[in-house]
mmCIF file of C-alpha atoms and ligand atoms in Angstrom:
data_model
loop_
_atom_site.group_PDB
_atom_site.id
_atom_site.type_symbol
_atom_site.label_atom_id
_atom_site.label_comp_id
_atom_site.label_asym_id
_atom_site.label_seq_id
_atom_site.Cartn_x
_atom_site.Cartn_y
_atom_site.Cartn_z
ATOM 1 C CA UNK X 879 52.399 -45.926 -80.528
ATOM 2 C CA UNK X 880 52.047 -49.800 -79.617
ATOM 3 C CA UNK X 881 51.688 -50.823 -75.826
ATOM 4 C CA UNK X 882 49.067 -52.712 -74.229
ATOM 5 C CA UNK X 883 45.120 -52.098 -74.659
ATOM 6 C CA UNK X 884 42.215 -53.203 -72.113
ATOM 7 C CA UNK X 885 39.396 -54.300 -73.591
ATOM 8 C CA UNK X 886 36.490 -55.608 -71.389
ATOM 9 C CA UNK X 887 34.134 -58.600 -72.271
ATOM 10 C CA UNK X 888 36.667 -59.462 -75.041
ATOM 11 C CA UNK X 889 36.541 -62.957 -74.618
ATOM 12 C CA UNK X 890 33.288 -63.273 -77.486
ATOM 13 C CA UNK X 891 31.262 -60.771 -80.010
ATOM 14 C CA UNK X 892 32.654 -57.321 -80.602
ATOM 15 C CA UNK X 893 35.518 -57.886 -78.107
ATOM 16 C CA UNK X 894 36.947 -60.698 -79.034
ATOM 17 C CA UNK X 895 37.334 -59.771 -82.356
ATOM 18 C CA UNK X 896 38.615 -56.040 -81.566
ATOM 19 C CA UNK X 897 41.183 -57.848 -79.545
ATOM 20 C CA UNK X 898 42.577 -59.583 -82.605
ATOM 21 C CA UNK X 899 42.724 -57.225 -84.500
ATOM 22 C CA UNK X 900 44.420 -54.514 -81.912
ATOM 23 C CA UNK X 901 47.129 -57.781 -81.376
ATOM 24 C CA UNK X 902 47.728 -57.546 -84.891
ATOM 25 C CA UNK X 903 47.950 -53.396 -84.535
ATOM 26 C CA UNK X 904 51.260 -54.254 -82.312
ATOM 27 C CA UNK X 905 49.613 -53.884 -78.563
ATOM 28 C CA UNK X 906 49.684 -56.642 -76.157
ATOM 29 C CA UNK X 907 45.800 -57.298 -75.144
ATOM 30 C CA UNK X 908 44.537 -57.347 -71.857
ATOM 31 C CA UNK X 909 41.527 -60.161 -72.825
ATOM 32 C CA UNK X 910 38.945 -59.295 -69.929
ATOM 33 C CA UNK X 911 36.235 -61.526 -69.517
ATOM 34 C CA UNK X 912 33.459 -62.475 -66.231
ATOM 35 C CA UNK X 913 32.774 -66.039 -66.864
ATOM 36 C CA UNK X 914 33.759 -67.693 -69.920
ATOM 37 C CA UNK X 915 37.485 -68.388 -68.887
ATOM 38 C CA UNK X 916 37.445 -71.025 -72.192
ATOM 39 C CA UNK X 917 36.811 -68.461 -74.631
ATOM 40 C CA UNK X 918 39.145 -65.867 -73.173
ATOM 41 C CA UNK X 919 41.788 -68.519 -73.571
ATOM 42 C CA UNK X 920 40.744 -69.399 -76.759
ATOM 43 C CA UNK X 921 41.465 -65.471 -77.868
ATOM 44 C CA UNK X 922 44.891 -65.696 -76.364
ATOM 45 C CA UNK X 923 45.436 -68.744 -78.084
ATOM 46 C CA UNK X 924 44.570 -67.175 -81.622
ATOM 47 C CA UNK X 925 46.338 -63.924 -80.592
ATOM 48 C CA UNK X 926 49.549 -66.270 -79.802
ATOM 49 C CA UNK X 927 49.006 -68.236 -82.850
ATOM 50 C CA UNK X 928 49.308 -64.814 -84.842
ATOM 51 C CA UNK X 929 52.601 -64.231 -83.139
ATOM 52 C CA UNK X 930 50.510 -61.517 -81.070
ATOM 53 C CA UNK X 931 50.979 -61.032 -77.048
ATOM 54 C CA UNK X 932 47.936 -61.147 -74.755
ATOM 55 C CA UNK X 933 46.762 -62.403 -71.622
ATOM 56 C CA UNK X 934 43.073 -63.695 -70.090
ATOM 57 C CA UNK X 935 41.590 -61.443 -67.034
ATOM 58 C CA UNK X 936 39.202 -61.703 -65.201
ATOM 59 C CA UNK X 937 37.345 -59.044 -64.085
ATOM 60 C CA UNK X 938 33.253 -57.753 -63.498
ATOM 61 C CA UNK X 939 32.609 -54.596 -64.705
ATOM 62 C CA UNK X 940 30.159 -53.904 -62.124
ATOM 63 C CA UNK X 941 33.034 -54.575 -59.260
ATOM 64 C CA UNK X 942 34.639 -51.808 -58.599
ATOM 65 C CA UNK X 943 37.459 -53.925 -56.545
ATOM 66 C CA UNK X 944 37.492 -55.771 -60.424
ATOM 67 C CA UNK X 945 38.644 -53.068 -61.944
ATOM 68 C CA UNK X 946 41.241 -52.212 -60.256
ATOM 69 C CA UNK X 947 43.001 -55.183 -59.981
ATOM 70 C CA UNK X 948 42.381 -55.226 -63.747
ATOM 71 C CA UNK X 949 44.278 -52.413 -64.658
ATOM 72 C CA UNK X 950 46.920 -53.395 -62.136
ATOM 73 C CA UNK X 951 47.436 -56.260 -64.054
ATOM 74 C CA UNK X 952 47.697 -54.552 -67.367
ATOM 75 C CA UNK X 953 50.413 -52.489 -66.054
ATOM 76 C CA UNK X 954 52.326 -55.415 -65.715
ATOM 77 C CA UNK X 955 51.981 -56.170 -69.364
ATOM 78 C CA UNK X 956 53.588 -52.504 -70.374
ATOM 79 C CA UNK X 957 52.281 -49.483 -70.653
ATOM 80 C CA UNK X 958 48.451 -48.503 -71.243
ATOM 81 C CA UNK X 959 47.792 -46.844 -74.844
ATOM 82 C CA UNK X 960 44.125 -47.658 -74.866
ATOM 83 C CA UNK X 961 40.976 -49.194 -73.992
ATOM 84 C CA UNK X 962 37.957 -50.459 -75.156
ATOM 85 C CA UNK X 963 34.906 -49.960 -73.260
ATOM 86 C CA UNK X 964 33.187 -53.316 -74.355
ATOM 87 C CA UNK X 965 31.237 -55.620 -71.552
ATOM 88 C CA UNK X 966 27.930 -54.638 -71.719
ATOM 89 C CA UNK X 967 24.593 -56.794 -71.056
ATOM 90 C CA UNK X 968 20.821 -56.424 -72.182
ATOM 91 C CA UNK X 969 18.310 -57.782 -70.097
ATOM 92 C CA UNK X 970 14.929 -59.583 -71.034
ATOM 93 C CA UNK X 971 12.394 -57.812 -72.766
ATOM 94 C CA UNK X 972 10.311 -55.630 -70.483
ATOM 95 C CA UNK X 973 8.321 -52.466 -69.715
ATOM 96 C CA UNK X 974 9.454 -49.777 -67.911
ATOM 97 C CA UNK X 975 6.500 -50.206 -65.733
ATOM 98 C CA UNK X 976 7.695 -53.686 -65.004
ATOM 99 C CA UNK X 977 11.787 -52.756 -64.607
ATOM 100 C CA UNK X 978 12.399 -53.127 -60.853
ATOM 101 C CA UNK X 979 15.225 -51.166 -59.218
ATOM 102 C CA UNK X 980 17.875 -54.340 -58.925
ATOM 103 C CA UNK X 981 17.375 -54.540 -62.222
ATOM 104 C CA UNK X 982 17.415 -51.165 -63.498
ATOM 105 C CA UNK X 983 20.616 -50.924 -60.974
ATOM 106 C CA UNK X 984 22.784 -53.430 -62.208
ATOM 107 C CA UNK X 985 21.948 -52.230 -66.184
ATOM 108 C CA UNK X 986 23.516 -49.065 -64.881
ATOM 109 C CA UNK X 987 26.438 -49.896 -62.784
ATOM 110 C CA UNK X 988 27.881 -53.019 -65.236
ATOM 111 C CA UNK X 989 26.882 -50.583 -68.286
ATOM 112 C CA UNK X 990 27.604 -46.987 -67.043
ATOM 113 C CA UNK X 991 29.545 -47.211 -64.282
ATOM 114 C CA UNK X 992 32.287 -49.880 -65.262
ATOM 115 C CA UNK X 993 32.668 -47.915 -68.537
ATOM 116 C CA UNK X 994 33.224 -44.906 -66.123
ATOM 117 C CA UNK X 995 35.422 -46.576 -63.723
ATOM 118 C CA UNK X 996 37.786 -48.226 -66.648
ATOM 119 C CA UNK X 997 37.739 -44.904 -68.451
ATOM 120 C CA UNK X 998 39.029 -43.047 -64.685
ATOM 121 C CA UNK X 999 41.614 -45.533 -64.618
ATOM 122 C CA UNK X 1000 42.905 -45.407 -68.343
ATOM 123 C CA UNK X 1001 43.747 -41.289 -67.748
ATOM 124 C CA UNK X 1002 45.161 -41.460 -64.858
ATOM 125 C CA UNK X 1003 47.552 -43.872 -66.583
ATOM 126 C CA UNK X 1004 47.534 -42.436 -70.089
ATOM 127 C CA UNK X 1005 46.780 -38.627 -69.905
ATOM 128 C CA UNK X 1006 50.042 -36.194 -69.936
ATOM 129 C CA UNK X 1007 48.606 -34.287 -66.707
ATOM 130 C CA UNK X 1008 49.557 -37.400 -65.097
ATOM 131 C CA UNK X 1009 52.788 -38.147 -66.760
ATOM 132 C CA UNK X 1010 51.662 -40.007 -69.246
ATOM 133 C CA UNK X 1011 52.345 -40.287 -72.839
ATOM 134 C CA UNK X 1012 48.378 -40.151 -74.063
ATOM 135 C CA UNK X 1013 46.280 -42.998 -75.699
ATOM 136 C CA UNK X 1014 42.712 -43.657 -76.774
ATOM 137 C CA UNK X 1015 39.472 -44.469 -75.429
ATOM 138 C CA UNK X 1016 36.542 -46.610 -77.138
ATOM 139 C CA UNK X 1017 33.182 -46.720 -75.633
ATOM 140 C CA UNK X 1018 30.272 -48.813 -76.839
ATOM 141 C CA UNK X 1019 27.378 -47.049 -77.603
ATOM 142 C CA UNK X 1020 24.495 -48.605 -79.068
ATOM 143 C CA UNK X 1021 22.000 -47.376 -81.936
ATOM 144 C CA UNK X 1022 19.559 -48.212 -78.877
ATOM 145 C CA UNK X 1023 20.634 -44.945 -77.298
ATOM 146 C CA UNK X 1024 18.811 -43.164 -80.593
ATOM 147 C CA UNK X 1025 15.550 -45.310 -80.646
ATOM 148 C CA UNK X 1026 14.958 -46.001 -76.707
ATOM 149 C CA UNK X 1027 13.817 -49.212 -77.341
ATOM 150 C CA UNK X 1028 10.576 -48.845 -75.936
ATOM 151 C CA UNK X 1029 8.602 -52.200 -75.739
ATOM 152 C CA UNK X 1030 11.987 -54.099 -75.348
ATOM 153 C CA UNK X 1031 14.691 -52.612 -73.235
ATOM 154 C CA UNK X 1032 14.240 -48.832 -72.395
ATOM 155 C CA UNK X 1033 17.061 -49.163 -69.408
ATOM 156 C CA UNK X 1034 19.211 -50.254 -71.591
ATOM 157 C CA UNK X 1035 18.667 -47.955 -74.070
ATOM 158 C CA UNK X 1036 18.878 -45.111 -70.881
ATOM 159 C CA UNK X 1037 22.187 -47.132 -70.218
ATOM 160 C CA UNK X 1038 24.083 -46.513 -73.751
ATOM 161 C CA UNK X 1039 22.309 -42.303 -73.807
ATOM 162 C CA UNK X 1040 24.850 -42.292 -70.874
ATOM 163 C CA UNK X 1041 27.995 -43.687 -72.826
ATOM 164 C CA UNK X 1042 27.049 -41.144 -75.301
ATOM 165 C CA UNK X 1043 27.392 -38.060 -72.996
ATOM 166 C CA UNK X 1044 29.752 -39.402 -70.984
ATOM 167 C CA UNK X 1045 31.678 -39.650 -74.002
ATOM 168 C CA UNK X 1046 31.177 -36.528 -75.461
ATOM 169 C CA UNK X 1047 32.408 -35.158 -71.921
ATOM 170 C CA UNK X 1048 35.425 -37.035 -71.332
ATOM 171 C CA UNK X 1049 36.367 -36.545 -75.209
ATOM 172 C CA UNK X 1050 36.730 -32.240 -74.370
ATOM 173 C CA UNK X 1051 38.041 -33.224 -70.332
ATOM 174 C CA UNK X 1052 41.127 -34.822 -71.877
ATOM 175 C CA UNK X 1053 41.371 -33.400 -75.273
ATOM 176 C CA UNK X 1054 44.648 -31.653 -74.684
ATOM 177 C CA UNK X 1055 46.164 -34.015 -72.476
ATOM 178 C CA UNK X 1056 46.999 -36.793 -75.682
ATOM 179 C CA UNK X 1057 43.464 -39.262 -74.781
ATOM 180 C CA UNK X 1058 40.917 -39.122 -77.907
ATOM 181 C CA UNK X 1059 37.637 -40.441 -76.438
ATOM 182 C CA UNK X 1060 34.658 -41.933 -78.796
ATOM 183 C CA UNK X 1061 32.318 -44.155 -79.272
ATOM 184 C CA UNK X 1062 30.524 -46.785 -81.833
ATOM 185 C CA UNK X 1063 27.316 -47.116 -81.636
ATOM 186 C CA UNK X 1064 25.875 -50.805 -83.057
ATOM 187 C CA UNK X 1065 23.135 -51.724 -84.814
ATOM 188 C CA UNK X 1066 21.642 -55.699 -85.348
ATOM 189 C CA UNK X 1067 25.052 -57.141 -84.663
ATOM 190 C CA UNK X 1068 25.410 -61.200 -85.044
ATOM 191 C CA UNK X 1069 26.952 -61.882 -81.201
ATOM 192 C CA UNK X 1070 25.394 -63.971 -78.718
ATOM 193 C CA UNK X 1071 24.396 -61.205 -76.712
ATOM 194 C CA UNK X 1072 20.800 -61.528 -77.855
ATOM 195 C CA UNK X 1073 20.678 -65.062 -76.793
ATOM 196 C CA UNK X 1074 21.636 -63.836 -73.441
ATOM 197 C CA UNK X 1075 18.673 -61.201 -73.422
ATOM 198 C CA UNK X 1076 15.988 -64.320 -74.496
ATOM 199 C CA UNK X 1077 15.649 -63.450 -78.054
ATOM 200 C CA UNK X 1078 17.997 -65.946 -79.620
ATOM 201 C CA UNK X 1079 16.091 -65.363 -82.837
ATOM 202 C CA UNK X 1080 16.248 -61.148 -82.921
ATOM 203 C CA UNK X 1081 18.883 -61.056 -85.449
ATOM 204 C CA UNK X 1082 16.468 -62.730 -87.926
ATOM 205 C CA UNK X 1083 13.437 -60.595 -86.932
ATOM 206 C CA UNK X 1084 15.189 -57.406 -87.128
ATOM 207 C CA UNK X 1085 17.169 -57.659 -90.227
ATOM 208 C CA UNK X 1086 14.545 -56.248 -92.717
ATOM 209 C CA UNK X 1087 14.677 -53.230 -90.280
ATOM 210 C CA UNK X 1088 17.714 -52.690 -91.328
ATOM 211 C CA UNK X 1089 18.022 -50.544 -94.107
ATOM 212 C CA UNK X 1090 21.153 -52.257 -95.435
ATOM 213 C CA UNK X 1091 18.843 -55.800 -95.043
ATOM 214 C CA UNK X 1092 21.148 -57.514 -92.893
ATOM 215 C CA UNK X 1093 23.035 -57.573 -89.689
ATOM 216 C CA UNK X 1094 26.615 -56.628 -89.048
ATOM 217 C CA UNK X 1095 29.378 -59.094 -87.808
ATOM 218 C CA UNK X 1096 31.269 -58.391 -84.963
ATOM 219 C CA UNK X 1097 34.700 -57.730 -86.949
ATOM 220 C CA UNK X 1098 32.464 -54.982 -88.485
ATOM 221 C CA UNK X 1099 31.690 -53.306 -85.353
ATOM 222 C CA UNK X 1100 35.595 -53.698 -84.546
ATOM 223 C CA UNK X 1101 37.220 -52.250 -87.618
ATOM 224 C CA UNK X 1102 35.416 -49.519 -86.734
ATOM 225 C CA UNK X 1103 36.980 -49.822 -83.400
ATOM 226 C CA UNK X 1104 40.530 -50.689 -84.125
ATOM 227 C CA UNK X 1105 40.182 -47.117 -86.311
ATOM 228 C CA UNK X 1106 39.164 -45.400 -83.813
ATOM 229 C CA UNK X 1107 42.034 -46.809 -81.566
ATOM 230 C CA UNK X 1108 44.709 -46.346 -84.425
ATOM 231 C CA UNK X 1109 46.748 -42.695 -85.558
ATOM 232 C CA UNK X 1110 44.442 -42.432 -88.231
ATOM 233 C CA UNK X 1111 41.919 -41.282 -86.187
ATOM 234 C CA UNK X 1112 44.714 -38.996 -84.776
ATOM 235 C CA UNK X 1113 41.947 -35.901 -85.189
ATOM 236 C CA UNK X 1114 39.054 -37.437 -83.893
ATOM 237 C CA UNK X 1115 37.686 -36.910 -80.553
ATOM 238 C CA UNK X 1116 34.172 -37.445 -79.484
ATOM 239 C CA UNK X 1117 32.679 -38.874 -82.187
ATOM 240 C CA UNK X 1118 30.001 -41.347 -81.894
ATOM 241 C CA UNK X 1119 29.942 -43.449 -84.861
ATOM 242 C CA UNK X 1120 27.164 -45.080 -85.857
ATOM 243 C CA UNK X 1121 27.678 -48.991 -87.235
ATOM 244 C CA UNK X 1122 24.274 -50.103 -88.043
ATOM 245 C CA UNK X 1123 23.610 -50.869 -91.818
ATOM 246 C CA UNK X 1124 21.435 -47.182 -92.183
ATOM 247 C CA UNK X 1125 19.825 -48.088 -89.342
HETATM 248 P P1 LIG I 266 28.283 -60.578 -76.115
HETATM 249 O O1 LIG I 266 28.505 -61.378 -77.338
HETATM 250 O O2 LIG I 266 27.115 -60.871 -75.236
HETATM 251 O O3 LIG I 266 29.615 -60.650 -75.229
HETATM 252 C C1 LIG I 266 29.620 -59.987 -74.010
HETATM 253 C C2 LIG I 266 31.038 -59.914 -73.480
HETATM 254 O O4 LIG I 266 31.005 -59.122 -72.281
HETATM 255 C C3 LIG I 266 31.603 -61.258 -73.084
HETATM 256 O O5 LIG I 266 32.996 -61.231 -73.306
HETATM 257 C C4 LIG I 266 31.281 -61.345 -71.598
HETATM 258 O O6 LIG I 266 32.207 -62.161 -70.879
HETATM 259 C C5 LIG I 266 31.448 -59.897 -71.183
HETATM 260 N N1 LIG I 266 30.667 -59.497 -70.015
HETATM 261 C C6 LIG I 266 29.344 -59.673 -69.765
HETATM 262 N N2 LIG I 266 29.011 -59.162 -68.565
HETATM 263 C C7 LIG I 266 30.150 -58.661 -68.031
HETATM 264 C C8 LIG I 266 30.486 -58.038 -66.806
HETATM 265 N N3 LIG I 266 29.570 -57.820 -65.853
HETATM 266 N N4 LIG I 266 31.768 -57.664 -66.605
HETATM 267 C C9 LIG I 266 32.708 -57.885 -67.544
HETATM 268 N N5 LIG I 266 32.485 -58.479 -68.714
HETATM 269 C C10 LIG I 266 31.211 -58.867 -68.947
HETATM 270 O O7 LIG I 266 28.193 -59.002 -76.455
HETATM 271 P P2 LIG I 266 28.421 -58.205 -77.823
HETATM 272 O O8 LIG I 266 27.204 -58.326 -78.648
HETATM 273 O O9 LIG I 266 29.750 -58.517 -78.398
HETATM 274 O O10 LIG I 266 28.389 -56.696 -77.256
HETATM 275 C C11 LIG I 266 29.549 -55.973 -76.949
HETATM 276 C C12 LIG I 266 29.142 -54.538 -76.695
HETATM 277 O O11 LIG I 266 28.483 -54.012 -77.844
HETATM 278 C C13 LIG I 266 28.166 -54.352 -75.516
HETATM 279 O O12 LIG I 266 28.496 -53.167 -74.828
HETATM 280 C C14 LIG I 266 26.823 -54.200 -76.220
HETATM 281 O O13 LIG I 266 25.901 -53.469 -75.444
HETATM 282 C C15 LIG I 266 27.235 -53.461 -77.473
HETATM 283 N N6 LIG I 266 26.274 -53.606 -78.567
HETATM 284 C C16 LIG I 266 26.031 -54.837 -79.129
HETATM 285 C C17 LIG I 266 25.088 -54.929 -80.154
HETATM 286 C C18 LIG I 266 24.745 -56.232 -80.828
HETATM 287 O O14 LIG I 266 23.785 -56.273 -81.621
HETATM 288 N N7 LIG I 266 25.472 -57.311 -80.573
HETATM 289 C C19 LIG I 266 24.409 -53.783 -80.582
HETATM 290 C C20 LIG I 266 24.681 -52.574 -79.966
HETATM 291 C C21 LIG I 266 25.618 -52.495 -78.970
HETATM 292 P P3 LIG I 266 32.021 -63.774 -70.733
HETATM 293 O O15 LIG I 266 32.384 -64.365 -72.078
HETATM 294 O O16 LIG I 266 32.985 -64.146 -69.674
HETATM 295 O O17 LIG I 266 30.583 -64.016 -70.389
#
């Protein structure tokens, strides 16, 4: 069933490649990004280049105003078959003991609650008890949400234990209304993201960690994805599958 699929923070990393490769599924992309308009254009321009359909949107996952205008505009592009739960952020390395509660507040709400939010919105589009004709759900985990991360980024780790149950829960809430909900969980994935937490370097440090001895790329982390999304996964629901090299 082709129609259009969200996916947040897709304009770099994991996104930006699981929007290629749901363009070249059949769906037209809804490209969200916060505030890297270039590189969500540059995704629409590959997708277009590919003979694909997709279109740049901005939107904050931590805005709950955002999101709704987000999915508005996706239902302008056709109707919603699926999303991906992307956007997500780290923050600098730090205690607990030194976390304050802005911080620890906006690791939630732009990791937890967006997911949330977006995931509200894609069933009261996509699930059969609301007229709809079903779809699939992708939330990013992260292999933090088995380690905790302690010394490094325990709220964030907190942040992805969440996607995990909420996962599991929304996976048996919509089961038999035609929305399979799970999630990936990453390990040492080669994105940018750990530049953006002040360890441009962690993919180097941690790959010996890694029982496989190297990182992942993000079209790794979204074949995984783009299966999930896809009717081969037709009998999976609330799965959490790890993508970490062993890890
Ligand atoms: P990334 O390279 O840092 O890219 C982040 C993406 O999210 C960008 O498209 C960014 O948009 C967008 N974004 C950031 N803050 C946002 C917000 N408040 N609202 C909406 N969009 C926002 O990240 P990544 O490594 O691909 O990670 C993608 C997901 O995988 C995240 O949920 C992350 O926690 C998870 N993950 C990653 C790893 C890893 O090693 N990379 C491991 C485990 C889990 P702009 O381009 O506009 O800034």
């Amino acid at each position: 069933m082709s129609g259009v699929v969200v996916i947040t923070g897709a304009s770099r990393g994991i996104g930006a490649a699981c929007a290629l490769l749901a363009a070249r599924a059949g769906h037209a992309v809804a490209v969200g990004y916060v505030s890297n308009a270039a590189a969500a254009r540059r995704v629409v321009e590959a997708i277009a280049a590919e003979g694909g359909s997709a279109r740049a949107i901005r939107v904050d996952v931590g805005s709950a105003g955002d999101i709704k205008a987000l999915f508005a505009a996706a239902d302008a592009m056709g109707p919603l078959v699926g999303l991906v739960n992307n956007a997500g952020i780290v923050g600098p390395r730090a205690r607990v003991d030194q976390i304050d509660a802005g911080r620890l507040e906006r690791m939630l709400r732009v990791n937890v609650t967006g997911s949330f939010l977006c995931a509200s919105e894609a069933v009261r589009r996509m699930s059969t008890r609301h007229g709809g004709k079903g779809g699939a759900i992708v939330n990013l985990s992260s292999a933090a949400a088995k380690i905790g991360a302690g010394g490094q980024y325990v709220d964030y780790a907190a942040a992805k234990g969440a996607i995990d149950s909420f996962t599991l829960g929304l996976a048996r809430e919509v089961a038999d209304e035609g929305i399979r909900v799970n999630a990936v969980r990453p390990g040492i994935i080669d994105t940018e993201i750990h530049a953006s937490g002040g360890e441009p370097d962690r993919v180097a440090q941690m790959r010996d960690a890694v029982p496989m001895k190297r990182e992942g790329s993000a079209e790794e982390v979204a074949n995984a994805i783009a299966w999930l999304l896809s009717e081969k996964a037709s009998y999976v629901t609330g799965a959490i599958l790890d993508v970490t090299g062993g890890r």
